[in-house]
Short mmCIF file of C-alpha atoms in Angstrom, two decimals:
data_model
loop_
_atom_site.label_atom_id
_atom_site.label_comp_id
_atom_site.label_asym_id
_atom_site.label_seq_id
_atom_site.Cartn_x
_atom_site.Cartn_y
_atom_site.Cartn_z
CA UNK A 1 0.00 0.00 0.00
CA UNK A 2 1.43 3.35 -0.96
CA UNK A 3 1.67 6.03 1.69
CA UNK A 4 -1.05 8.64 1.38
CA UNK A 5 0.17 11.78 -0.30
CA UNK A 6 0.89 14.36 2.38
CA UNK A 7 -0.43 17.15 0.16
CA UNK A 8 -3.63 15.42 -0.86
CA UNK A 9 -4.85 13.93 2.38
CA UNK A 10 -6.60 15.16 5.48
CA UNK A 11 -7.87 12.51 7.83
CA UNK A 12 -10.08 13.41 10.76
CA UNK A 13 -12.65 12.05 13.16
CA UNK A 14 -15.62 10.39 11.47
CA UNK A 15 -13.72 9.21 8.36
CA UNK A 16 -13.63 5.51 7.44
CA UNK A 17 -11.11 4.53 4.78
CA UNK A 18 -8.10 2.47 3.83
CA UNK A 19 -5.97 5.54 4.59
CA UNK A 20 -7.23 5.64 8.17
CA UNK A 21 -6.32 1.96 8.51
CA UNK A 22 -2.83 2.73 7.25
CA UNK A 23 -2.58 5.66 9.68
CA UNK A 24 -3.58 3.37 12.55
CA UNK A 25 -0.96 0.79 11.53
CA UNK A 26 1.79 3.42 11.38
CA UNK A 27 0.79 4.92 14.74
CA UNK A 28 0.69 1.41 16.24
CA UNK A 29 4.15 0.63 14.91
CA UNK A 30 5.44 3.81 16.58
CA UNK A 31 3.69 2.97 19.89
CA UNK A 32 0.99 5.66 19.82
CA UNK A 33 -2.04 3.56 18.84
CA UNK A 34 -2.93 0.72 21.19
CA UNK A 35 -6.40 -0.29 20.00
CA UNK A 36 -7.90 -2.51 17.33
CA UNK A 37 -7.21 -1.70 13.69
CA UNK A 38 -10.59 -0.67 12.31
CA UNK A 39 -10.11 1.82 9.49
CA UNK A 40 -12.43 4.19 11.37
CA UNK A 41 -11.10 7.52 12.69
CA UNK A 42 -12.69 7.71 16.11
CA UNK A 43 -11.65 9.31 19.39
CA UNK A 44 -8.88 6.76 20.04
CA UNK A 45 -7.27 7.48 16.67
CA UNK A 46 -7.62 11.22 17.24
CA UNK A 47 -5.92 10.90 20.63
CA UNK A 48 -3.06 8.86 19.11
CA UNK A 49 -2.59 11.44 16.35
CA UNK A 50 -2.54 14.21 18.94
CA UNK A 51 0.16 12.37 20.98
CA UNK A 52 2.24 11.85 17.84
CA UNK A 53 1.85 15.53 16.91
CA UNK A 54 2.91 16.63 20.41
CA UNK A 55 5.97 14.38 20.33
CA UNK A 56 6.93 15.75 16.91
CA UNK A 57 6.44 19.42 17.81
CA UNK A 58 3.49 19.77 15.44
CA UNK A 59 0.21 21.55 16.09
CA UNK A 60 -1.64 18.99 18.24
CA UNK A 61 -5.17 19.23 16.84
CA UNK A 62 -5.73 15.48 16.35
CA UNK A 63 -6.27 15.94 12.60
CA UNK A 64 -3.89 14.09 10.29
CA UNK A 65 -3.28 16.80 7.73
CA UNK A 66 -0.38 17.16 5.27
CA UNK A 67 2.30 18.10 7.85
CA UNK A 68 1.35 15.24 10.18
CA UNK A 69 1.12 12.66 7.38
CA UNK A 70 4.42 13.79 5.89
CA UNK A 71 6.17 13.42 9.26
CA UNK A 72 4.46 10.09 9.94
CA UNK A 73 5.51 8.70 6.56
CA UNK A 74 9.13 9.59 7.37
CA UNK A 75 8.91 7.81 10.74
CA UNK A 76 7.05 4.61 9.86
CA UNK A 77 6.80 2.70 6.61
CA UNK A 78 3.27 1.96 5.42
CA UNK A 79 3.17 -1.84 5.20
CA UNK A 80 -0.55 -2.39 4.53
CA UNK A 81 -0.62 -5.76 6.33
CA UNK A 82 -4.26 -5.48 7.42
CA UNK A 83 -5.39 -4.55 3.89
CA UNK A 84 -3.44 -7.59 2.65
CA UNK A 85 -5.18 -9.82 5.21
CA UNK A 86 -8.61 -8.55 4.17
CA UNK A 87 -7.77 -9.09 0.48
CA UNK A 88 -6.57 -12.63 1.25
CA UNK A 89 -9.78 -13.41 3.13
CA UNK A 90 -11.91 -12.03 0.29
CA UNK A 91 -9.92 -14.06 -2.23
CA UNK A 92 -10.21 -17.24 -0.15
CA UNK A 93 -13.91 -16.82 0.57
CA UNK A 94 -15.26 -15.23 -2.62
CA UNK A 95 -12.84 -15.40 -5.52
CA UNK A 96 -15.47 -16.97 -7.79
CA UNK A 97 -18.04 -14.31 -6.95
CA UNK A 98 -18.85 -11.04 -8.69
CA UNK A 99 -16.99 -7.91 -7.65
CA UNK A 100 -20.06 -6.88 -5.62
CA UNK A 101 -20.00 -10.28 -3.89
CA UNK A 102 -16.34 -9.83 -3.02
CA UNK A 103 -16.98 -6.33 -1.60
CA UNK A 104 -19.87 -7.81 0.39
CA UNK A 105 -17.58 -10.34 2.10
CA UNK A 106 -15.21 -7.51 3.05
CA UNK A 107 -18.16 -5.47 4.33
CA UNK A 108 -19.22 -8.34 6.61
CA UNK A 109 -15.78 -8.21 8.25
CA UNK A 110 -16.08 -4.46 8.81
CA UNK A 111 -19.66 -4.80 10.08
CA UNK A 112 -18.40 -7.31 12.62
CA UNK A 113 -15.68 -4.90 13.78
CA UNK A 114 -18.42 -2.35 14.55
CA UNK A 115 -20.63 -4.92 16.31
CA UNK A 116 -20.33 -5.60 20.04
CA UNK A 117 -20.78 -9.32 19.32
CA UNK A 118 -17.36 -9.64 17.65
CA UNK A 119 -13.75 -8.57 18.24
CA UNK A 120 -13.03 -4.88 17.64
CA UNK A 121 -10.27 -5.11 15.02
CA UNK A 122 -10.07 -6.36 11.45
CA UNK A 123 -7.31 -8.94 12.10
CA UNK A 124 -9.11 -10.28 15.19
CA UNK A 125 -12.35 -10.69 13.23
CA UNK A 126 -10.55 -12.41 10.35
CA UNK A 127 -8.74 -14.87 12.60
CA UNK A 128 -11.56 -15.50 15.09
CA UNK A 129 -11.70 -19.28 15.45
CA UNK A 130 -14.28 -21.10 13.36
CA UNK A 131 -15.67 -18.05 11.55
CA UNK A 132 -14.28 -18.28 8.02
CA UNK A 133 -13.81 -21.42 5.96
CA UNK A 134 -10.83 -19.90 4.11
CA UNK A 135 -8.91 -19.65 7.40
CA UNK A 136 -9.81 -23.19 8.44
CA UNK A 137 -9.02 -24.90 5.11
CA UNK A 138 -5.93 -22.87 4.12
CA UNK A 139 -7.43 -20.96 1.17
CA UNK A 140 -6.51 -17.79 3.05
CA UNK A 141 -2.89 -18.56 2.15
CA UNK A 142 -3.45 -18.30 -1.60
CA UNK A 143 -2.24 -15.14 -3.32
CA UNK A 144 -4.98 -12.51 -3.59
CA UNK A 145 -5.72 -10.93 -6.96
CA UNK A 146 -5.82 -7.25 -7.85
CA UNK A 147 -9.61 -7.58 -7.78
CA UNK A 148 -9.47 -8.87 -4.19
CA UNK A 149 -7.43 -5.82 -3.19
CA UNK A 150 -9.83 -3.53 -5.02
CA UNK A 151 -12.79 -5.14 -3.21
CA UNK A 152 -11.00 -4.81 0.15
CA UNK A 153 -10.35 -1.11 -0.49
CA UNK A 154 -13.97 -0.56 -1.53
CA UNK A 155 -15.24 -2.16 1.70
CA UNK A 156 -12.70 -0.23 3.79
CA UNK A 157 -13.90 2.97 2.16
CA UNK A 158 -17.45 2.35 3.39
CA UNK A 159 -19.19 0.45 0.58
CA UNK A 160 -21.56 -2.16 2.03
CA UNK A 161 -23.80 -3.93 -0.50
CA UNK A 162 -25.17 -6.08 2.38
CA UNK A 163 -26.71 -3.20 4.37
CA UNK A 164 -25.16 -4.35 7.63
CA UNK A 165 -24.97 -8.15 7.35
CA UNK A 166 -22.87 -9.94 9.96
CA UNK A 167 -22.88 -13.42 8.38
CA UNK A 168 -22.99 -15.10 5.00
CA UNK A 169 -23.02 -18.66 3.76
CA UNK A 170 -23.43 -20.65 0.58
CA UNK A 171 -26.76 -22.47 0.93
CA UNK A 172 -25.71 -25.09 -1.63
CA UNK A 173 -22.82 -26.37 0.49
CA UNK A 174 -23.46 -25.09 4.03
CA UNK A 175 -24.05 -27.76 6.67
CA UNK A 176 -24.69 -25.47 9.65
CA UNK A 177 -28.34 -25.52 10.70
CA UNK A 178 -27.68 -22.34 12.69
CA UNK A 179 -26.61 -20.47 9.52
CA UNK A 180 -29.59 -21.75 7.58
CA UNK A 181 -32.02 -20.77 10.36
CA UNK A 182 -31.15 -17.06 10.15
CA UNK A 183 -33.38 -14.81 8.01
CA UNK A 184 -31.72 -13.92 4.71
CA UNK A 185 -31.29 -10.19 4.10
CA UNK A 186 -30.21 -10.63 0.50
CA UNK A 187 -28.42 -12.97 -1.85
CA UNK A 188 -25.41 -11.94 -3.88
CA UNK A 189 -24.11 -14.65 -6.19
CA UNK A 190 -23.73 -17.90 -4.25
CA UNK A 191 -23.90 -16.28 -0.80
CA UNK A 192 -26.90 -15.57 1.41
CA UNK A 193 -26.21 -12.64 3.77
CA UNK A 194 -27.80 -12.56 7.23
CA UNK A 195 -27.71 -10.72 10.57
#
């Protein structure tokens, strides 16, 4: 993932995007951000930005504007590991689906991050035991495509074709009676999406 352009970006509270996720990863790597990686710029991210700004002698307003992003990019390389994990999950779970279906799988992960019923970070949701077939059967370890990355970015940037679904399954191959008992919100390709 390329570092966001210092001149073209301004990240602040209320924004959800792949750039916020990257910001959180960089702040975590420098020891300022100690919460779950969500891609959402909330009060914890604002506080971490403010601490970084104070330590760097910048105006400590909690907004990641050009000066803050420029300094941050000099201090910590943008690795994009969480984006890569989301792309790998999408590829493993939905590589035969339409682009919309792939975005939908990514959106389910992000919906879970925002739900109190699941862990509060993208990696924790992805690796939660027994939740995703691609983790359990090793498909997660296949190389994601450019389309998988594009779908991950779309979901991270707030696109949710599921309207808040927390689960999905393929009714043709699913064996879980629990999954099948949940009311279907919508079907996209081979997946039924539920809450």
